PDB file of C-alpha atoms in Angstrom:
ATOM      1  CA  MET A   1       0.000   0.000   0.000  1.00 47.00           C
ATOM      2  CA  SER A   2       1.204   3.515  -0.829  1.00 44.00           C
ATOM      3  CA  ASP A   3       0.628   4.795   2.741  1.00 52.00           C
ATOM      4  CA  CYS A   4       2.234   1.803   4.476  1.00 59.00           C
ATOM      5  CA  THR A   5       4.422   2.762   7.456  1.00 54.00           C
ATOM      6  CA  HIS A   6       5.941  -0.752   7.663  1.00 52.00           C
ATOM      7  CA  ASP A   7       4.921  -0.860  11.325  1.00 55.00           C
ATOM      8  CA  CYS A   8       2.726  -3.970  11.390  1.00 61.00           C
ATOM      9  CA  SER A   9       2.017  -3.637  15.128  1.00 55.00           C
ATOM     10  CA  SER A  10      -0.180  -0.591  14.571  1.00 61.00           C
ATOM     11  CA  CYS A  11      -1.840  -1.785  11.368  1.00 68.00           C
ATOM     12  CA  GLY A  12      -5.113  -3.620  10.911  1.00 58.00           C
ATOM     13  CA  VAL A  13      -4.830  -4.381   7.209  1.00 65.00           C
ATOM     14  CA  ASP A  14      -4.526  -8.080   6.347  1.00 62.00           C
ATOM     15  CA  CYS A  15      -1.728  -7.702   3.807  1.00 64.00           C
ATOM     16  CA  PRO A  16       0.744 -10.538   3.063  1.00 56.00           C
ATOM     17  CA  SER A  17       3.553  -8.785   4.990  1.00 54.00           C
ATOM     18  CA  ARG A  18       1.429  -8.760   8.162  1.00 54.00           C
ATOM     19  CA  THR A  19      -0.186 -12.179   7.850  1.00 55.00           C
ATOM     20  CA  GLY A  20       2.938 -13.969   6.633  1.00 54.00           C
ATOM     21  CA  GLU A  21       1.152 -15.330   3.557  1.00 57.00           C
ATOM     22  CA  GLN A  22       3.216 -16.118   0.476  1.00 59.00           C
ATOM     23  CA  VAL A  23       2.215 -14.248  -2.680  1.00 67.00           C
ATOM     24  CA  ASP A  24       2.088 -16.414  -5.799  1.00 72.00           C
ATOM     25  CA  PHE A  25       3.140 -14.425  -8.882  1.00 79.00           C
ATOM     26  CA  THR A  26       2.999 -17.440 -11.225  1.00 87.00           C
ATOM     27  CA  GLU A  27       1.249 -16.834 -14.540  1.00 89.00           C
ATOM     28  CA  LYS A  28      -1.140 -19.536 -15.739  1.00 93.00           C
ATOM     29  CA  LEU A  29      -0.932 -21.109 -19.155  1.00 96.00           C
ATOM     30  CA  SER A  30      -3.694 -20.393 -21.631  1.00 95.00           C
ATOM     31  CA  GLU A  31      -6.565 -22.841 -22.017  1.00 94.00           C
ATOM     32  CA  GLY A  32      -5.499 -25.687 -24.294  1.00 94.00           C
ATOM     33  CA  SER A  33      -1.794 -25.250 -23.534  1.00 97.00           C
ATOM     34  CA  SER A  34       0.428 -27.869 -21.944  1.00 97.00           C
ATOM     35  CA  VAL A  35       4.103 -27.556 -20.961  1.00 98.00           C
ATOM     36  CA  LYS A  36       5.635 -30.363 -18.920  1.00 97.00           C
ATOM     37  CA  LYS A  37       9.162 -29.088 -18.202  1.00 98.00           C
ATOM     38  CA  VAL A  38      10.537 -25.538 -18.324  1.00 98.00           C
ATOM     39  CA  ILE A  39      14.274 -24.841 -18.279  1.00 97.00           C
ATOM     40  CA  GLY A  40      15.804 -21.367 -18.212  1.00 96.00           C
ATOM     41  CA  ILE A  41      19.122 -20.699 -19.919  1.00 95.00           C
ATOM     42  CA  VAL A  42      20.920 -17.903 -18.066  1.00 93.00           C
ATOM     43  CA  SER A  43      24.210 -16.045 -18.042  1.00 88.00           C
ATOM     44  CA  GLY A  44      25.622 -13.442 -15.729  1.00 79.00           C
ATOM     45  CA  LYS A  45      26.747 -11.298 -18.664  1.00 80.00           C
ATOM     46  CA  GLY A  46      26.162 -11.004 -22.381  1.00 80.00           C
ATOM     47  CA  GLY A  47      28.326 -12.342 -25.161  1.00 82.00           C
ATOM     48  CA  VAL A  48      28.958 -15.840 -23.832  1.00 87.00           C
ATOM     49  CA  GLY A  49      26.714 -17.675 -26.323  1.00 90.00           C
ATOM     50  CA  LYS A  50      23.580 -18.169 -24.239  1.00 93.00           C
ATOM     51  CA  SER A  51      21.245 -18.105 -27.257  1.00 95.00           C
ATOM     52  CA  MET A  52      23.393 -20.601 -29.132  1.00 95.00           C
ATOM     53  CA  VAL A  53      23.375 -22.956 -26.150  1.00 96.00           C
ATOM     54  CA  THR A  54      19.586 -22.572 -25.913  1.00 97.00           C
ATOM     55  CA  SER A  55      19.313 -23.510 -29.585  1.00 97.00           C
ATOM     56  CA  LEU A  56      21.637 -26.508 -29.254  1.00 97.00           C
ATOM     57  CA  LEU A  57      19.759 -27.826 -26.213  1.00 97.00           C
ATOM     58  CA  ALA A  58      16.401 -27.467 -27.978  1.00 98.00           C
ATOM     59  CA  CYS A  59      17.708 -29.227 -31.087  1.00 97.00           C
ATOM     60  CA  ALA A  60      19.213 -32.068 -29.057  1.00 97.00           C
ATOM     61  CA  THR A  61      15.966 -32.545 -27.125  1.00 97.00           C
ATOM     62  CA  MET A  62      13.958 -32.500 -30.345  1.00 97.00           C
ATOM     63  CA  ARG A  63      16.219 -35.214 -31.801  1.00 96.00           C
ATOM     64  CA  GLU A  64      15.441 -37.361 -28.753  1.00 96.00           C
ATOM     65  CA  GLY A  65      11.823 -37.368 -29.900  1.00 96.00           C
ATOM     66  CA  TYR A  66      10.368 -34.785 -27.509  1.00 98.00           C
ATOM     67  CA  LYS A  67       8.083 -31.940 -28.532  1.00 98.00           C
ATOM     68  CA  THR A  68      10.271 -28.920 -27.849  1.00 98.00           C
ATOM     69  CA  ALA A  69       9.736 -25.167 -27.624  1.00 98.00           C
ATOM     70  CA  ILE A  70      11.793 -22.018 -27.144  1.00 98.00           C
ATOM     71  CA  LEU A  71      10.516 -18.876 -25.469  1.00 97.00           C
ATOM     72  CA  ASP A  72      12.872 -16.067 -26.451  1.00 96.00           C
ATOM     73  CA  GLY A  73      12.951 -14.039 -23.246  1.00 93.00           C
ATOM     74  CA  ASP A  74      15.815 -11.805 -24.330  1.00 91.00           C
ATOM     75  CA  ILE A  75      13.377  -9.141 -25.521  1.00 89.00           C
ATOM     76  CA  THR A  76      15.878  -6.378 -26.274  1.00 86.00           C
ATOM     77  CA  GLY A  77      18.430  -8.693 -27.886  1.00 84.00           C
ATOM     78  CA  PRO A  78      16.475 -11.509 -29.553  1.00 89.00           C
ATOM     79  CA  SER A  79      18.602 -13.812 -31.689  1.00 90.00           C
ATOM     80  CA  ILE A  80      16.749 -17.140 -31.615  1.00 96.00           C
ATOM     81  CA  PRO A  81      14.792 -16.506 -34.865  1.00 95.00           C
ATOM     82  CA  LYS A  82      18.055 -15.788 -36.700  1.00 94.00           C
ATOM     83  CA  ALA A  83      19.550 -19.125 -35.629  1.00 96.00           C
ATOM     84  CA  PHE A  84      16.510 -21.013 -36.935  1.00 96.00           C
ATOM     85  CA  GLY A  85      15.948 -18.947 -40.071  1.00 94.00           C
ATOM     86  CA  ALA A  86      12.512 -17.833 -38.807  1.00 94.00           C
ATOM     87  CA  LYS A  87      11.263 -14.722 -40.594  1.00 88.00           C
ATOM     88  CA  MET A  88       7.462 -14.934 -40.749  1.00 86.00           C
ATOM     89  CA  ASN A  89       5.502 -12.797 -38.289  1.00 90.00           C
ATOM     90  CA  LEU A  90       3.559 -14.546 -35.558  1.00 93.00           C
ATOM     91  CA  VAL A  91      -0.211 -14.725 -35.980  1.00 94.00           C
ATOM     92  CA  GLY A  92      -3.092 -15.069 -33.536  1.00 93.00           C
ATOM     93  CA  SER A  93      -5.784 -17.670 -33.055  1.00 93.00           C
ATOM     94  CA  ALA A  94      -9.524 -17.015 -33.222  1.00 91.00           C
ATOM     95  CA  GLU A  95      -9.454 -16.896 -29.414  1.00 92.00           C
ATOM     96  CA  GLY A  96      -6.841 -14.134 -29.426  1.00 93.00           C
ATOM     97  CA  LEU A  97      -3.876 -16.325 -28.442  1.00 96.00           C
ATOM     98  CA  ILE A  98      -0.414 -16.100 -29.981  1.00 96.00           C
ATOM     99  CA  LEU A  99       0.400 -19.033 -32.254  1.00 97.00           C
ATOM    100  CA  PRO A 100       4.106 -19.937 -32.051  1.00 97.00           C
ATOM    101  CA  HIS A 101       6.242 -20.264 -35.145  1.00 97.00           C
ATOM    102  CA  THR A 102       7.176 -23.875 -35.925  1.00 97.00           C
ATOM    103  CA  THR A 103      10.672 -24.384 -37.306  1.00 97.00           C
ATOM    104  CA  ALA A 104      11.640 -26.730 -40.125  1.00 95.00           C
ATOM    105  CA  CYS A 105      12.267 -29.609 -37.699  1.00 96.00           C
ATOM    106  CA  GLY A 106       9.222 -28.967 -35.511  1.00 97.00           C
ATOM    107  CA  ILE A 107      10.419 -26.719 -32.673  1.00 98.00           C
ATOM    108  CA  ASP A 108       7.827 -24.154 -31.562  1.00 98.00           C
ATOM    109  CA  LEU A 109       9.160 -20.704 -30.742  1.00 97.00           C
ATOM    110  CA  VAL A 110       8.044 -17.191 -29.924  1.00 97.00           C
ATOM    111  CA  SER A 111      10.209 -14.083 -30.076  1.00 96.00           C
ATOM    112  CA  VAL A 112       9.598 -10.378 -30.216  1.00 94.00           C
ATOM    113  CA  ASN A 113      11.606 -10.311 -33.458  1.00 93.00           C
ATOM    114  CA  LEU A 114       8.760 -12.246 -35.060  1.00 94.00           C
ATOM    115  CA  MET A 115       6.446  -9.344 -34.224  1.00 92.00           C
ATOM    116  CA  LEU A 116       8.501  -6.469 -35.635  1.00 87.00           C
ATOM    117  CA  SER A 117       8.176  -4.954 -39.095  1.00 78.00           C
ATOM    118  CA  ASN A 118      11.947  -5.118 -39.443  1.00 80.00           C
ATOM    119  CA  GLU A 119      14.150  -7.538 -37.498  1.00 79.00           C
ATOM    120  CA  THR A 120      16.709  -4.778 -36.910  1.00 81.00           C
ATOM    121  CA  ASP A 121      14.187  -2.418 -35.272  1.00 82.00           C
ATOM    122  CA  PRO A 122      15.307  -1.694 -31.688  1.00 80.00           C
ATOM    123  CA  VAL A 123      13.047  -2.602 -28.773  1.00 83.00           C
ATOM    124  CA  ILE A 124      13.205   0.480 -26.552  1.00 82.00           C
ATOM    125  CA  TRP A 125      10.926  -0.484 -23.687  1.00 82.00           C
ATOM    126  CA  ARG A 126      11.184  -0.081 -19.927  1.00 83.00           C
ATOM    127  CA  GLY A 127      11.319  -2.958 -17.447  1.00 80.00           C
ATOM    128  CA  PRO A 128       7.586  -3.302 -16.659  1.00 84.00           C
ATOM    129  CA  VAL A 129       6.731  -3.504 -20.372  1.00 89.00           C
ATOM    130  CA  LEU A 130       9.439  -6.099 -20.978  1.00 88.00           C
ATOM    131  CA  GLY A 131       8.116  -8.147 -18.077  1.00 89.00           C
ATOM    132  CA  GLY A 132       4.598  -7.892 -19.481  1.00 92.00           C
ATOM    133  CA  VAL A 133       5.755  -9.307 -22.821  1.00 93.00           C
ATOM    134  CA  ILE A 134       7.374 -12.268 -21.045  1.00 93.00           C
ATOM    135  CA  LYS A 135       4.087 -13.002 -19.270  1.00 94.00           C
ATOM    136  CA  GLN A 136       2.209 -12.792 -22.578  1.00 94.00           C
ATOM    137  CA  PHE A 137       4.644 -15.151 -24.282  1.00 95.00           C
ATOM    138  CA  TRP A 138       4.046 -17.664 -21.483  1.00 97.00           C
ATOM    139  CA  GLY A 139       0.364 -17.208 -20.636  1.00 96.00           C
ATOM    140  CA  GLU A 140      -1.172 -15.886 -23.862  1.00 96.00           C
ATOM    141  CA  THR A 141       0.464 -18.274 -26.329  1.00 97.00           C
ATOM    142  CA  LEU A 142      -1.049 -21.571 -27.405  1.00 97.00           C
ATOM    143  CA  TRP A 143       1.611 -24.090 -26.410  1.00 98.00           C
ATOM    144  CA  ARG A 144       0.349 -27.443 -27.677  1.00 96.00           C
ATOM    145  CA  GLY A 145       1.725 -30.569 -25.990  1.00 97.00           C
ATOM    146  CA  ILE A 146       5.202 -29.263 -25.151  1.00 98.00           C
ATOM    147  CA  ASP A 147       7.466 -31.754 -23.387  1.00 98.00           C
ATOM    148  CA  TYR A 148      10.419 -29.384 -22.868  1.00 98.00           C
ATOM    149  CA  MET A 149      10.482 -25.610 -23.115  1.00 98.00           C
ATOM    150  CA  PHE A 150      13.773 -23.701 -23.040  1.00 98.00           C
ATOM    151  CA  ILE A 151      13.693 -20.017 -22.128  1.00 97.00           C
ATOM    152  CA  ASP A 152      16.509 -17.885 -23.517  1.00 95.00           C
ATOM    153  CA  MET A 153      16.776 -15.382 -20.672  1.00 91.00           C
ATOM    154  CA  PRO A 154      18.371 -11.935 -20.862  1.00 87.00           C
ATOM    155  CA  PRO A 155      21.834 -11.680 -19.274  1.00 83.00           C
ATOM    156  CA  GLY A 156      22.357 -10.415 -15.759  1.00 77.00           C
ATOM    157  CA  THR A 157      20.246 -10.447 -12.627  1.00 74.00           C
ATOM    158  CA  GLY A 158      17.888  -7.557 -13.321  1.00 78.00           C
ATOM    159  CA  ASP A 159      14.198  -6.907 -13.774  1.00 83.00           C
ATOM    160  CA  VAL A 160      13.359  -9.328 -16.597  1.00 85.00           C
ATOM    161  CA  PRO A 161      15.191 -12.389 -15.187  1.00 87.00           C
ATOM    162  CA  LEU A 162      13.424 -11.692 -11.888  1.00 88.00           C
ATOM    163  CA  THR A 163      10.061 -11.589 -13.702  1.00 90.00           C
ATOM    164  CA  ILE A 164      10.795 -14.953 -15.318  1.00 91.00           C
ATOM    165  CA  PHE A 165      11.866 -16.508 -12.027  1.00 92.00           C
ATOM    166  CA  GLN A 166       8.674 -15.309 -10.346  1.00 92.00           C
ATOM    167  CA  SER A 167       6.121 -15.693 -13.152  1.00 93.00           C
ATOM    168  CA  ILE A 168       7.063 -18.955 -14.856  1.00 95.00           C
ATOM    169  CA  PRO A 169       7.315 -22.305 -13.026  1.00 95.00           C
ATOM    170  CA  LEU A 170      10.912 -23.158 -13.871  1.00 96.00           C
ATOM    171  CA  ASP A 171      12.055 -26.717 -13.252  1.00 97.00           C
ATOM    172  CA  GLY A 172      15.651 -25.520 -13.253  1.00 96.00           C
ATOM    173  CA  ILE A 173      18.245 -23.372 -15.000  1.00 95.00           C
ATOM    174  CA  VAL A 174      21.356 -23.991 -17.051  1.00 96.00           C
ATOM    175  CA  ILE A 175      24.123 -21.416 -16.573  1.00 93.00           C
ATOM    176  CA  VAL A 176      26.255 -20.517 -19.606  1.00 92.00           C
ATOM    177  CA  THR A 177      29.762 -19.187 -19.153  1.00 89.00           C
ATOM    178  CA  SER A 178      33.139 -18.855 -20.870  1.00 86.00           C
ATOM    179  CA  PRO A 179      36.664 -19.603 -19.587  1.00 84.00           C
ATOM    180  CA  GLN A 180      37.723 -16.085 -18.564  1.00 73.00           C
ATOM    181  CA  GLU A 181      38.285 -15.739 -14.814  1.00 58.00           C
ATOM    182  CA  LEU A 182      36.188 -12.545 -14.688  1.00 59.00           C
ATOM    183  CA  VAL A 183      33.213 -14.467 -16.035  1.00 63.00           C
ATOM    184  CA  GLY A 184      33.577 -16.923 -13.152  1.00 69.00           C
ATOM    185  CA  MET A 185      32.682 -14.163 -10.721  1.00 75.00           C
ATOM    186  CA  ILE A 186      29.645 -13.254 -12.846  1.00 76.00           C
ATOM    187  CA  VAL A 187      28.565 -16.897 -12.919  1.00 80.00           C
ATOM    188  CA  GLU A 188      28.477 -16.910  -9.154  1.00 82.00           C
ATOM    189  CA  LYS A 189      26.119 -13.916  -9.194  1.00 83.00           C
ATOM    190  CA  ALA A 190      23.699 -15.793 -11.455  1.00 85.00           C
ATOM    191  CA  ALA A 191      24.001 -18.938  -9.342  1.00 86.00           C
ATOM    192  CA  ASN A 192      23.402 -17.036  -6.121  1.00 87.00           C
ATOM    193  CA  MET A 193      20.321 -15.350  -7.595  1.00 89.00           C
ATOM    194  CA  ALA A 194      18.908 -18.749  -8.531  1.00 89.00           C
ATOM    195  CA  ARG A 195      19.558 -20.049  -5.032  1.00 88.00           C
ATOM    196  CA  MET A 196      17.865 -17.009  -3.486  1.00 90.00           C
ATOM    197  CA  MET A 197      14.831 -17.617  -5.721  1.00 90.00           C
ATOM    198  CA  ASN A 198      14.811 -21.361  -4.892  1.00 91.00           C
ATOM    199  CA  ILE A 199      15.381 -22.334  -8.528  1.00 93.00           C
ATOM    200  CA  PRO A 200      17.429 -25.552  -8.997  1.00 94.00           C
ATOM    201  CA  ILE A 201      20.673 -25.252 -10.971  1.00 94.00           C
ATOM    202  CA  ILE A 202      20.783 -28.143 -13.443  1.00 96.00           C
ATOM    203  CA  GLY A 203      24.364 -27.560 -14.509  1.00 94.00           C
ATOM    204  CA  ILE A 204      26.855 -25.319 -16.282  1.00 94.00           C
ATOM    205  CA  VAL A 205      27.805 -25.103 -19.959  1.00 94.00           C
ATOM    206  CA  GLU A 206      31.152 -23.585 -20.886  1.00 93.00           C
ATOM    207  CA  ASN A 207      31.156 -22.001 -24.327  1.00 92.00           C
ATOM    208  CA  MET A 208      34.295 -21.015 -26.281  1.00 91.00           C
ATOM    209  CA  SER A 209      36.089 -23.529 -24.097  1.00 91.00           C
ATOM    210  CA  TYR A 210      38.899 -24.346 -26.524  1.00 90.00           C
ATOM    211  CA  VAL A 211      39.909 -24.515 -30.183  1.00 91.00           C
ATOM    212  CA  ASP A 212      40.762 -27.730 -32.005  1.00 86.00           C
ATOM    213  CA  CYS A 213      44.039 -27.265 -33.886  1.00 83.00           C
ATOM    214  CA  PRO A 214      43.252 -27.882 -37.587  1.00 81.00           C
ATOM    215  CA  HIS A 215      46.641 -29.523 -38.097  1.00 82.00           C
ATOM    216  CA  CYS A 216      47.220 -31.816 -35.116  1.00 85.00           C
ATOM    217  CA  GLY A 217      43.810 -31.874 -33.393  1.00 79.00           C
ATOM    218  CA  GLU A 218      45.252 -30.722 -30.082  1.00 86.00           C
ATOM    219  CA  LYS A 219      43.000 -28.570 -27.909  1.00 86.00           C
ATOM    220  CA  MET A 220      44.224 -24.989 -27.565  1.00 88.00           C
ATOM    221  CA  TYR A 221      42.881 -22.953 -24.650  1.00 87.00           C
ATOM    222  CA  ILE A 222      43.019 -19.496 -26.185  1.00 84.00           C
ATOM    223  CA  PHE A 223      41.196 -17.808 -23.278  1.00 81.00           C
ATOM    224  CA  GLY A 224      43.460 -19.340 -20.666  1.00 78.00           C
ATOM    225  CA  GLU A 225      42.900 -22.043 -18.116  1.00 76.00           C
ATOM    226  CA  SER A 226      39.283 -22.901 -17.424  1.00 80.00           C
ATOM    227  CA  HIS A 227      37.859 -22.620 -13.906  1.00 80.00           C
ATOM    228  CA  ILE A 228      34.524 -24.227 -14.736  1.00 84.00           C
ATOM    229  CA  SER A 229      35.181 -27.412 -12.771  1.00 86.00           C
ATOM    230  CA  GLU A 230      35.924 -25.498  -9.582  1.00 85.00           C
ATOM    231  CA  ILE A 231      32.784 -23.384  -9.933  1.00 83.00           C
ATOM    232  CA  ALA A 232      30.650 -26.449 -10.653  1.00 87.00           C
ATOM    233  CA  GLU A 233      32.081 -28.240  -7.628  1.00 88.00           C
ATOM    234  CA  GLN A 234      31.404 -25.201  -5.455  1.00 85.00           C
ATOM    235  CA  TYR A 235      27.703 -25.331  -6.336  1.00 85.00           C
ATOM    236  CA  HIS A 236      27.539 -29.138  -6.459  1.00 88.00           C
ATOM    237  CA  VAL A 237      26.316 -29.213 -10.066  1.00 91.00           C
ATOM    238  CA  PRO A 238      27.706 -30.975 -13.145  1.00 93.00           C
ATOM    239  CA  VAL A 239      29.499 -29.456 -16.112  1.00 94.00           C
ATOM    240  CA  LEU A 240      26.994 -30.289 -18.862  1.00 96.00           C
ATOM    241  CA  ALA A 241      29.161 -29.422 -21.863  1.00 95.00           C
ATOM    242  CA  ARG A 242      32.342 -27.735 -23.008  1.00 94.00           C
ATOM    243  CA  ILE A 243      31.735 -26.233 -26.445  1.00 94.00           C
ATOM    244  CA  PRO A 244      34.737 -25.300 -28.616  1.00 93.00           C
ATOM    245  CA  VAL A 245      35.121 -22.233 -30.791  1.00 92.00           C
ATOM    246  CA  ASN A 246      33.761 -23.643 -34.038  1.00 92.00           C
ATOM    247  CA  PRO A 247      33.391 -21.415 -37.126  1.00 92.00           C
ATOM    248  CA  ALA A 248      31.001 -23.945 -38.676  1.00 93.00           C
ATOM    249  CA  LEU A 249      28.660 -23.610 -35.703  1.00 93.00           C
ATOM    250  CA  ALA A 250      28.730 -19.817 -35.894  1.00 92.00           C
ATOM    251  CA  LYS A 251      28.038 -20.014 -39.628  1.00 94.00           C
ATOM    252  CA  ALA A 252      25.069 -22.326 -39.059  1.00 95.00           C
ATOM    253  CA  CYS A 253      23.565 -19.796 -36.620  1.00 93.00           C
ATOM    254  CA  ASP A 254      24.169 -16.906 -39.018  1.00 93.00           C
ATOM    255  CA  GLU A 255      22.524 -18.780 -41.897  1.00 95.00           C
ATOM    256  CA  GLY A 256      19.551 -20.021 -39.858  1.00 96.00           C
ATOM    257  CA  LEU A 257      20.609 -23.658 -40.114  1.00 96.00           C
ATOM    258  CA  ILE A 258      21.292 -24.546 -36.484  1.00 96.00           C
ATOM    259  CA  GLU A 259      18.772 -27.412 -36.670  1.00 96.00           C
ATOM    260  CA  PHE A 260      20.813 -29.084 -39.384  1.00 95.00           C
ATOM    261  CA  MET A 261      24.200 -28.748 -37.661  1.00 92.00           C
ATOM    262  CA  ASP A 262      25.606 -32.233 -37.052  1.00 89.00           C
ATOM    263  CA  ASN A 263      27.194 -32.223 -33.584  1.00 91.00           C
ATOM    264  CA  ASP A 264      27.177 -34.042 -30.259  1.00 92.00           C
ATOM    265  CA  TYR A 265      28.051 -31.103 -28.005  1.00 94.00           C
ATOM    266  CA  MET A 266      24.968 -31.703 -25.849  1.00 96.00           C
ATOM    267  CA  LYS A 267      25.279 -35.476 -25.563  1.00 94.00           C
ATOM    268  CA  ASP A 268      26.249 -35.447 -21.881  1.00 94.00           C
ATOM    269  CA  ALA A 269      23.858 -32.574 -21.144  1.00 96.00           C
ATOM    270  CA  MET A 270      20.925 -34.608 -22.449  1.00 96.00           C
ATOM    271  CA  GLU A 271      21.543 -37.328 -19.884  1.00 95.00           C
ATOM    272  CA  VAL A 272      20.998 -34.731 -17.171  1.00 96.00           C
ATOM    273  CA  ILE A 273      18.256 -32.652 -18.848  1.00 95.00           C
ATOM    274  CA  LEU A 274      16.027 -35.658 -19.503  1.00 93.00           C
ATOM    275  CA  ARG A 275      16.109 -36.544 -15.796  1.00 92.00           C
ATOM    276  CA  VAL A 276      14.787 -33.133 -14.735  1.00 89.00           C
TER     277      VAL A 276
END
């Protein structure tokens, strides 16, 4: 309340702070929608390949025979449609629900970039509006028979990640990082936020982990020694994957062909993800 003095001893209003009741901010799915498992893909900072990891996890899950979806929660920096070559604008159902775009291999996805006249138009919105879009993507979209949904979350620990943590029933998160020592500190921020919000950490993916020498095949650690194992041990979670710097993978994302990229980067991750 706007006139709250925060002195509950002199107040007669039955608000949650006074009664000790827990407020449930969870958004409900639309009628006819079904999502069994929801996994958030997070990073403490941008530029570590979070969207690419989201795409690889969704593709690997789809290849296991599960109906898979991606909710592109990075509203101001959406890149999921680019990776899948999705260009058509989203349409609505007769009931006023958003119908997700279905990719060539059958992955359902929604993204703000599929609602813009031009994919390069900037999204200049404040936090409450961004949070409202996230809730619409979850609760006002017709998600038909989804086994696994992956949410590409914006980097950091700000307003929109908090909205996702509170509004969507996450079964766990995957943290994406890179080998630089500075990033290790940022990873801990993301992990601590998840712990504070009581969201399970499924594991950690290290992107840009190494480069395979084209001549001898030896792994070259161009960003220095990795600290991912120590961080994973600290939080008692597994390292799900170590993804190399691979120009072919970057090219597949740029050309919208990530679904057709032949790789086994997420082989070990799938053993963990499918037990969530």
